[in-house]
Amino acid sequence: MATPAQRSSLGSLIFLSRWLQVPLYLGLIVAQAIYVWQFMLELAHIFSEVFLHGGMKEADIMLAVLGLVDVVMIANLLIMVIIGGYETFVSRIKLDDHPDQPEWLSHVNANVLKTKLAMSIIGISSIHLLKSFIEAPTILARDHGFDTLLWQTIIHLAFIVSAMALAWIDNVSVKHPPKTVDAERAPELVGA
């Protein structure tokens, strides 16, 4: 049987293990930098096509801009995961007096983070679906093109239903928080 000191040491080791997530968040920061680079390359390509090579069709410009919006939304998702995940699971980021502190960071928890991530994923999926609908004549001309559009729509609807379920679960858990056991009555409850 473990002594209280051993249990305390084991608990401390388990609690310290949260710092193993730091390299993961640093890796996501590197991924964020890659997305910034990708955004700049795509923006330079659009600029070059429009101003140096005679222009682009309106539909092509719209698709290119939707690609840029997609990159920005994924970058926003990364920021939420990096900052919110670190704040929730590793350590507090003390930004109380910082004027640029994100509004959502003051009340972030695992449920809020999941709901915000689900909403971001819906936004990203919406951009992809819109791009597919703009390219619908081309996609429908391919073999199984209709199936491709159908499955993209079904997957998008699954994201929406999942996000609604997460929001509902969060709402229910806030309205009905878990009951705490009264410390004085705990022994009689355990024996009951």
PDB file of C-alpha atoms in Angstrom:
ATOM      1  CA  MET A   1       0.000   0.000   0.000  1.00  0.00           C
ATOM      2  CA  ALA A   2       1.317   3.462  -0.899  1.00  0.00           C
ATOM      3  CA  THR A   3       2.217   5.882   1.833  1.00  0.00           C
ATOM      4  CA  PRO A   4       0.741   9.430   1.792  1.00  0.00           C
ATOM      5  CA  ALA A   5       4.134  10.768   0.642  1.00  0.00           C
ATOM      6  CA  GLN A   6       4.215   8.298  -2.269  1.00  0.00           C
ATOM      7  CA  ARG A   7       0.657   9.172  -3.269  1.00  0.00           C
ATOM      8  CA  SER A   8       1.584  12.849  -3.123  1.00  0.00           C
ATOM      9  CA  SER A   9       4.672  12.237  -5.277  1.00  0.00           C
ATOM     10  CA  LEU A  10       2.658  10.266  -7.810  1.00  0.00           C
ATOM     11  CA  GLY A  11       0.012  12.986  -7.910  1.00  0.00           C
ATOM     12  CA  SER A  12       2.689  15.643  -8.368  1.00  0.00           C
ATOM     13  CA  LEU A  13       4.260  13.671 -11.218  1.00  0.00           C
ATOM     14  CA  ILE A  14       0.880  13.264 -12.926  1.00  0.00           C
ATOM     15  CA  PHE A  15       0.138  16.966 -12.459  1.00  0.00           C
ATOM     16  CA  LEU A  16       3.567  17.932 -13.869  1.00  0.00           C
ATOM     17  CA  SER A  17       2.938  15.735 -16.931  1.00  0.00           C
ATOM     18  CA  ARG A  18       0.686  18.479 -18.320  1.00  0.00           C
ATOM     19  CA  TRP A  19       3.888  20.280 -19.379  1.00  0.00           C
ATOM     20  CA  LEU A  20       4.454  17.527 -21.961  1.00  0.00           C
ATOM     21  CA  GLN A  21       1.810  19.321 -24.034  1.00  0.00           C
ATOM     22  CA  VAL A  22       3.995  22.425 -24.456  1.00  0.00           C
ATOM     23  CA  PRO A  23       5.935  20.998 -27.457  1.00  0.00           C
ATOM     24  CA  LEU A  24       2.582  20.250 -29.098  1.00  0.00           C
ATOM     25  CA  TYR A  25       1.477  23.875 -28.743  1.00  0.00           C
ATOM     26  CA  LEU A  26       4.873  25.080 -29.990  1.00  0.00           C
ATOM     27  CA  GLY A  27       4.420  22.795 -33.000  1.00  0.00           C
ATOM     28  CA  LEU A  28       1.044  24.399 -33.670  1.00  0.00           C
ATOM     29  CA  ILE A  29       2.755  27.804 -33.607  1.00  0.00           C
ATOM     30  CA  VAL A  30       5.094  26.501 -36.339  1.00  0.00           C
ATOM     31  CA  ALA A  31       2.016  25.317 -38.271  1.00  0.00           C
ATOM     32  CA  GLN A  32       0.559  28.828 -37.845  1.00  0.00           C
ATOM     33  CA  ALA A  33       3.728  30.289 -39.397  1.00  0.00           C
ATOM     34  CA  ILE A  34       3.384  27.849 -42.306  1.00  0.00           C
ATOM     35  CA  TYR A  35      -0.189  29.055 -42.866  1.00  0.00           C
ATOM     36  CA  VAL A  36       0.984  32.676 -42.834  1.00  0.00           C
ATOM     37  CA  TRP A  37       3.592  31.776 -45.473  1.00  0.00           C
ATOM     38  CA  GLN A  38       0.960  29.947 -47.553  1.00  0.00           C
ATOM     39  CA  PHE A  39      -1.387  32.942 -47.307  1.00  0.00           C
ATOM     40  CA  MET A  40       1.333  35.338 -48.505  1.00  0.00           C
ATOM     41  CA  LEU A  41       2.223  33.061 -51.446  1.00  0.00           C
ATOM     42  CA  GLU A  42      -1.423  32.802 -52.493  1.00  0.00           C
ATOM     43  CA  LEU A  43      -1.940  36.564 -52.129  1.00  0.00           C
ATOM     44  CA  ALA A  44       1.166  37.226 -54.253  1.00  0.00           C
ATOM     45  CA  HIS A  45      -0.166  34.791 -56.872  1.00  0.00           C
ATOM     46  CA  ILE A  46      -3.526  36.582 -57.020  1.00  0.00           C
ATOM     47  CA  PHE A  47      -1.814  39.980 -57.229  1.00  0.00           C
ATOM     48  CA  SER A  48       0.459  38.741 -60.003  1.00  0.00           C
ATOM     49  CA  GLU A  49      -2.403  37.254 -62.028  1.00  0.00           C
ATOM     50  CA  VAL A  50      -4.658  40.305 -61.676  1.00  0.00           C
ATOM     51  CA  PHE A  51      -2.144  43.128 -62.132  1.00  0.00           C
ATOM     52  CA  LEU A  52       0.754  41.628 -64.094  1.00  0.00           C
ATOM     53  CA  HIS A  53      -0.744  38.926 -66.306  1.00  0.00           C
ATOM     54  CA  GLY A  54      -3.938  40.470 -67.606  1.00  0.00           C
ATOM     55  CA  GLY A  55      -6.433  39.609 -64.922  1.00  0.00           C
ATOM     56  CA  MET A  56      -8.562  36.725 -63.791  1.00  0.00           C
ATOM     57  CA  LYS A  57     -12.192  35.776 -64.304  1.00  0.00           C
ATOM     58  CA  GLU A  58     -14.520  36.883 -61.529  1.00  0.00           C
ATOM     59  CA  ALA A  59     -15.245  33.272 -60.527  1.00  0.00           C
ATOM     60  CA  ASP A  60     -11.501  32.551 -60.315  1.00  0.00           C
ATOM     61  CA  ILE A  61     -10.940  35.637 -58.144  1.00  0.00           C
ATOM     62  CA  MET A  62     -13.832  34.572 -55.904  1.00  0.00           C
ATOM     63  CA  LEU A  63     -12.376  31.066 -55.544  1.00  0.00           C
ATOM     64  CA  ALA A  64      -8.918  32.472 -54.803  1.00  0.00           C
ATOM     65  CA  VAL A  65     -10.290  34.867 -52.177  1.00  0.00           C
ATOM     66  CA  LEU A  66     -12.306  32.033 -50.605  1.00  0.00           C
ATOM     67  CA  GLY A  67      -9.022  30.125 -50.412  1.00  0.00           C
ATOM     68  CA  LEU A  68      -7.520  33.070 -48.507  1.00  0.00           C
ATOM     69  CA  VAL A  69     -10.523  33.198 -46.174  1.00  0.00           C
ATOM     70  CA  ASP A  70     -10.129  29.463 -45.609  1.00  0.00           C
ATOM     71  CA  VAL A  71      -6.480  29.919 -44.595  1.00  0.00           C
ATOM     72  CA  VAL A  72      -7.457  32.733 -42.191  1.00  0.00           C
ATOM     73  CA  MET A  73     -10.191  30.621 -40.600  1.00  0.00           C
ATOM     74  CA  ILE A  74      -7.803  27.708 -40.104  1.00  0.00           C
ATOM     75  CA  ALA A  75      -5.287  30.138 -38.581  1.00  0.00           C
ATOM     76  CA  ASN A  76      -8.023  31.387 -36.213  1.00  0.00           C
ATOM     77  CA  LEU A  77      -8.756  27.783 -35.266  1.00  0.00           C
ATOM     78  CA  LEU A  78      -5.069  27.244 -34.531  1.00  0.00           C
ATOM     79  CA  ILE A  79      -4.969  30.333 -32.288  1.00  0.00           C
ATOM     80  CA  MET A  80      -7.985  29.115 -30.330  1.00  0.00           C
ATOM     81  CA  VAL A  81      -6.413  25.695 -29.847  1.00  0.00           C
ATOM     82  CA  ILE A  82      -2.990  27.102 -28.923  1.00  0.00           C
ATOM     83  CA  ILE A  83      -4.123  29.795 -26.486  1.00  0.00           C
ATOM     84  CA  GLY A  84      -7.283  28.146 -25.201  1.00  0.00           C
ATOM     85  CA  GLY A  85      -5.709  24.706 -24.885  1.00  0.00           C
ATOM     86  CA  TYR A  86      -2.635  26.006 -23.103  1.00  0.00           C
ATOM     87  CA  GLU A  87      -4.783  28.118 -20.743  1.00  0.00           C
ATOM     88  CA  THR A  88      -7.183  25.241 -20.049  1.00  0.00           C
ATOM     89  CA  PHE A  89      -4.826  22.286 -19.789  1.00  0.00           C
ATOM     90  CA  VAL A  90      -1.294  23.532 -19.018  1.00  0.00           C
ATOM     91  CA  SER A  91      -1.041  26.860 -17.193  1.00  0.00           C
ATOM     92  CA  ARG A  92      -2.715  30.227 -16.847  1.00  0.00           C
ATOM     93  CA  ILE A  93      -1.642  32.962 -19.214  1.00  0.00           C
ATOM     94  CA  LYS A  94      -1.650  36.069 -17.082  1.00  0.00           C
ATOM     95  CA  LEU A  95      -3.004  38.702 -19.457  1.00  0.00           C
ATOM     96  CA  ASP A  96      -5.526  40.363 -17.138  1.00  0.00           C
ATOM     97  CA  ASP A  97      -4.245  43.886 -17.769  1.00  0.00           C
ATOM     98  CA  HIS A  98      -3.223  43.392 -21.395  1.00  0.00           C
ATOM     99  CA  PRO A  99      -5.338  45.505 -23.775  1.00  0.00           C
ATOM    100  CA  ASP A 100      -5.202  42.829 -26.510  1.00  0.00           C
ATOM    101  CA  GLN A 101      -6.461  39.945 -24.368  1.00  0.00           C
ATOM    102  CA  PRO A 102      -9.077  38.026 -26.382  1.00  0.00           C
ATOM    103  CA  GLU A 103     -12.559  38.450 -24.887  1.00  0.00           C
ATOM    104  CA  TRP A 104     -13.236  34.711 -24.911  1.00  0.00           C
ATOM    105  CA  LEU A 105     -10.081  33.882 -22.932  1.00  0.00           C
ATOM    106  CA  SER A 106     -11.565  35.191 -19.672  1.00  0.00           C
ATOM    107  CA  HIS A 107     -14.178  32.427 -19.585  1.00  0.00           C
ATOM    108  CA  VAL A 108     -12.509  29.609 -21.485  1.00  0.00           C
ATOM    109  CA  ASN A 109     -12.941  26.030 -20.329  1.00  0.00           C
ATOM    110  CA  ALA A 110     -12.956  22.677 -22.091  1.00  0.00           C
ATOM    111  CA  ASN A 111     -16.665  22.930 -23.036  1.00  0.00           C
ATOM    112  CA  VAL A 112     -16.397  26.498 -24.354  1.00  0.00           C
ATOM    113  CA  LEU A 113     -13.260  25.547 -26.293  1.00  0.00           C
ATOM    114  CA  LYS A 114     -14.977  22.518 -27.871  1.00  0.00           C
ATOM    115  CA  THR A 115     -17.975  24.612 -28.900  1.00  0.00           C
ATOM    116  CA  LYS A 116     -15.787  27.368 -30.387  1.00  0.00           C
ATOM    117  CA  LEU A 117     -13.708  24.791 -32.255  1.00  0.00           C
ATOM    118  CA  ALA A 118     -16.857  23.156 -33.618  1.00  0.00           C
ATOM    119  CA  MET A 119     -18.128  26.535 -34.829  1.00  0.00           C
ATOM    120  CA  SER A 120     -14.773  27.222 -36.514  1.00  0.00           C
ATOM    121  CA  ILE A 121     -14.857  23.836 -38.216  1.00  0.00           C
ATOM    122  CA  ILE A 122     -18.357  24.644 -39.514  1.00  0.00           C
ATOM    123  CA  GLY A 123     -17.022  27.933 -40.898  1.00  0.00           C
ATOM    124  CA  ILE A 124     -14.143  26.165 -42.640  1.00  0.00           C
ATOM    125  CA  SER A 125     -16.503  23.497 -43.977  1.00  0.00           C
ATOM    126  CA  SER A 126     -18.846  26.241 -45.230  1.00  0.00           C
ATOM    127  CA  ILE A 127     -16.010  27.813 -47.216  1.00  0.00           C
ATOM    128  CA  HIS A 128     -15.119  24.453 -48.784  1.00  0.00           C
ATOM    129  CA  LEU A 129     -18.759  23.761 -49.588  1.00  0.00           C
ATOM    130  CA  LEU A 130     -19.205  27.204 -51.132  1.00  0.00           C
ATOM    131  CA  LYS A 131     -16.111  26.641 -53.295  1.00  0.00           C
ATOM    132  CA  SER A 132     -17.568  23.316 -54.422  1.00  0.00           C
ATOM    133  CA  PHE A 133     -20.917  24.911 -55.258  1.00  0.00           C
ATOM    134  CA  ILE A 134     -19.171  27.616 -57.299  1.00  0.00           C
ATOM    135  CA  GLU A 135     -17.305  24.875 -59.169  1.00  0.00           C
ATOM    136  CA  ALA A 136     -20.437  22.680 -59.339  1.00  0.00           C
ATOM    137  CA  PRO A 137     -20.641  22.527 -63.168  1.00  0.00           C
ATOM    138  CA  THR A 138     -17.054  21.269 -63.327  1.00  0.00           C
ATOM    139  CA  ILE A 139     -17.518  18.827 -60.446  1.00  0.00           C
ATOM    140  CA  LEU A 140     -20.814  17.474 -61.840  1.00  0.00           C
ATOM    141  CA  ALA A 141     -19.136  16.851 -65.215  1.00  0.00           C
ATOM    142  CA  ARG A 142     -16.761  14.355 -63.547  1.00  0.00           C
ATOM    143  CA  ASP A 143     -17.559  10.735 -62.818  1.00  0.00           C
ATOM    144  CA  HIS A 144     -19.255  10.572 -59.409  1.00  0.00           C
ATOM    145  CA  GLY A 145     -19.372  14.389 -59.256  1.00  0.00           C
ATOM    146  CA  PHE A 146     -22.896  14.361 -57.848  1.00  0.00           C
ATOM    147  CA  ASP A 147     -21.790  11.934 -55.140  1.00  0.00           C
ATOM    148  CA  THR A 148     -18.888  14.232 -54.255  1.00  0.00           C
ATOM    149  CA  LEU A 149     -21.199  17.226 -53.755  1.00  0.00           C
ATOM    150  CA  LEU A 150     -23.730  15.103 -51.887  1.00  0.00           C
ATOM    151  CA  TRP A 151     -21.120  13.733 -49.455  1.00  0.00           C
ATOM    152  CA  GLN A 152     -19.621  17.186 -48.882  1.00  0.00           C
ATOM    153  CA  THR A 153     -23.089  18.467 -47.987  1.00  0.00           C
ATOM    154  CA  ILE A 154     -23.805  15.502 -45.687  1.00  0.00           C
ATOM    155  CA  ILE A 155     -20.466  15.926 -43.916  1.00  0.00           C
ATOM    156  CA  HIS A 156     -21.127  19.654 -43.489  1.00  0.00           C
ATOM    157  CA  LEU A 157     -24.550  18.892 -41.990  1.00  0.00           C
ATOM    158  CA  ALA A 158     -22.911  16.363 -39.641  1.00  0.00           C
ATOM    159  CA  PHE A 159     -20.554  19.128 -38.439  1.00  0.00           C
ATOM    160  CA  ILE A 160     -23.559  21.379 -37.806  1.00  0.00           C
ATOM    161  CA  VAL A 161     -25.445  18.691 -35.862  1.00  0.00           C
ATOM    162  CA  SER A 162     -22.308  17.910 -33.826  1.00  0.00           C
ATOM    163  CA  ALA A 163     -21.784  21.583 -32.961  1.00  0.00           C
ATOM    164  CA  MET A 164     -25.427  21.945 -31.945  1.00  0.00           C
ATOM    165  CA  ALA A 165     -25.125  18.862 -29.732  1.00  0.00           C
ATOM    166  CA  LEU A 166     -21.970  20.236 -28.082  1.00  0.00           C
ATOM    167  CA  ALA A 167     -23.637  23.604 -27.472  1.00  0.00           C
ATOM    168  CA  TRP A 168     -26.725  21.884 -26.053  1.00  0.00           C
ATOM    169  CA  ILE A 169     -24.608  19.701 -23.743  1.00  0.00           C
ATOM    170  CA  ASP A 170     -22.693  22.773 -22.558  1.00  0.00           C
ATOM    171  CA  ASN A 171     -25.963  24.636 -21.964  1.00  0.00           C
ATOM    172  CA  VAL A 172     -27.441  21.723 -19.988  1.00  0.00           C
ATOM    173  CA  SER A 173     -24.293  21.317 -17.893  1.00  0.00           C
ATOM    174  CA  VAL A 174     -24.342  25.040 -16.996  1.00  0.00           C
ATOM    175  CA  LYS A 175     -28.041  24.939 -16.012  1.00  0.00           C
ATOM    176  CA  HIS A 176     -27.600  21.721 -14.029  1.00  0.00           C
ATOM    177  CA  PRO A 177     -24.098  21.672 -12.521  1.00  0.00           C
ATOM    178  CA  PRO A 178     -23.006  18.474 -10.776  1.00  0.00           C
ATOM    179  CA  LYS A 179     -24.143  18.314  -7.158  1.00  0.00           C
ATOM    180  CA  THR A 180     -21.426  18.528  -4.524  1.00  0.00           C
ATOM    181  CA  VAL A 181     -21.373  16.288  -1.489  1.00  0.00           C
ATOM    182  CA  ASP A 182     -21.629  18.031   1.860  1.00  0.00           C
ATOM    183  CA  ALA A 183     -18.373  17.270   3.735  1.00  0.00           C
ATOM    184  CA  GLU A 184     -20.204  16.610   7.004  1.00  0.00           C
ATOM    185  CA  ARG A 185     -22.659  14.189   5.392  1.00  0.00           C
ATOM    186  CA  ALA A 186     -20.053  12.418   3.214  1.00  0.00           C
ATOM    187  CA  PRO A 187     -19.387   9.514   5.648  1.00  0.00           C
ATOM    188  CA  GLU A 188     -23.085   8.698   6.004  1.00  0.00           C
ATOM    189  CA  LEU A 189     -23.595   8.903   2.219  1.00  0.00           C
ATOM    190  CA  VAL A 190     -20.696   6.538   1.601  1.00  0.00           C
ATOM    191  CA  GLY A 191     -22.028   4.081   4.186  1.00  0.00           C
ATOM    192  CA  ALA A 192     -25.583   4.243   2.772  1.00  0.00           C
TER     193      ALA A 192
END
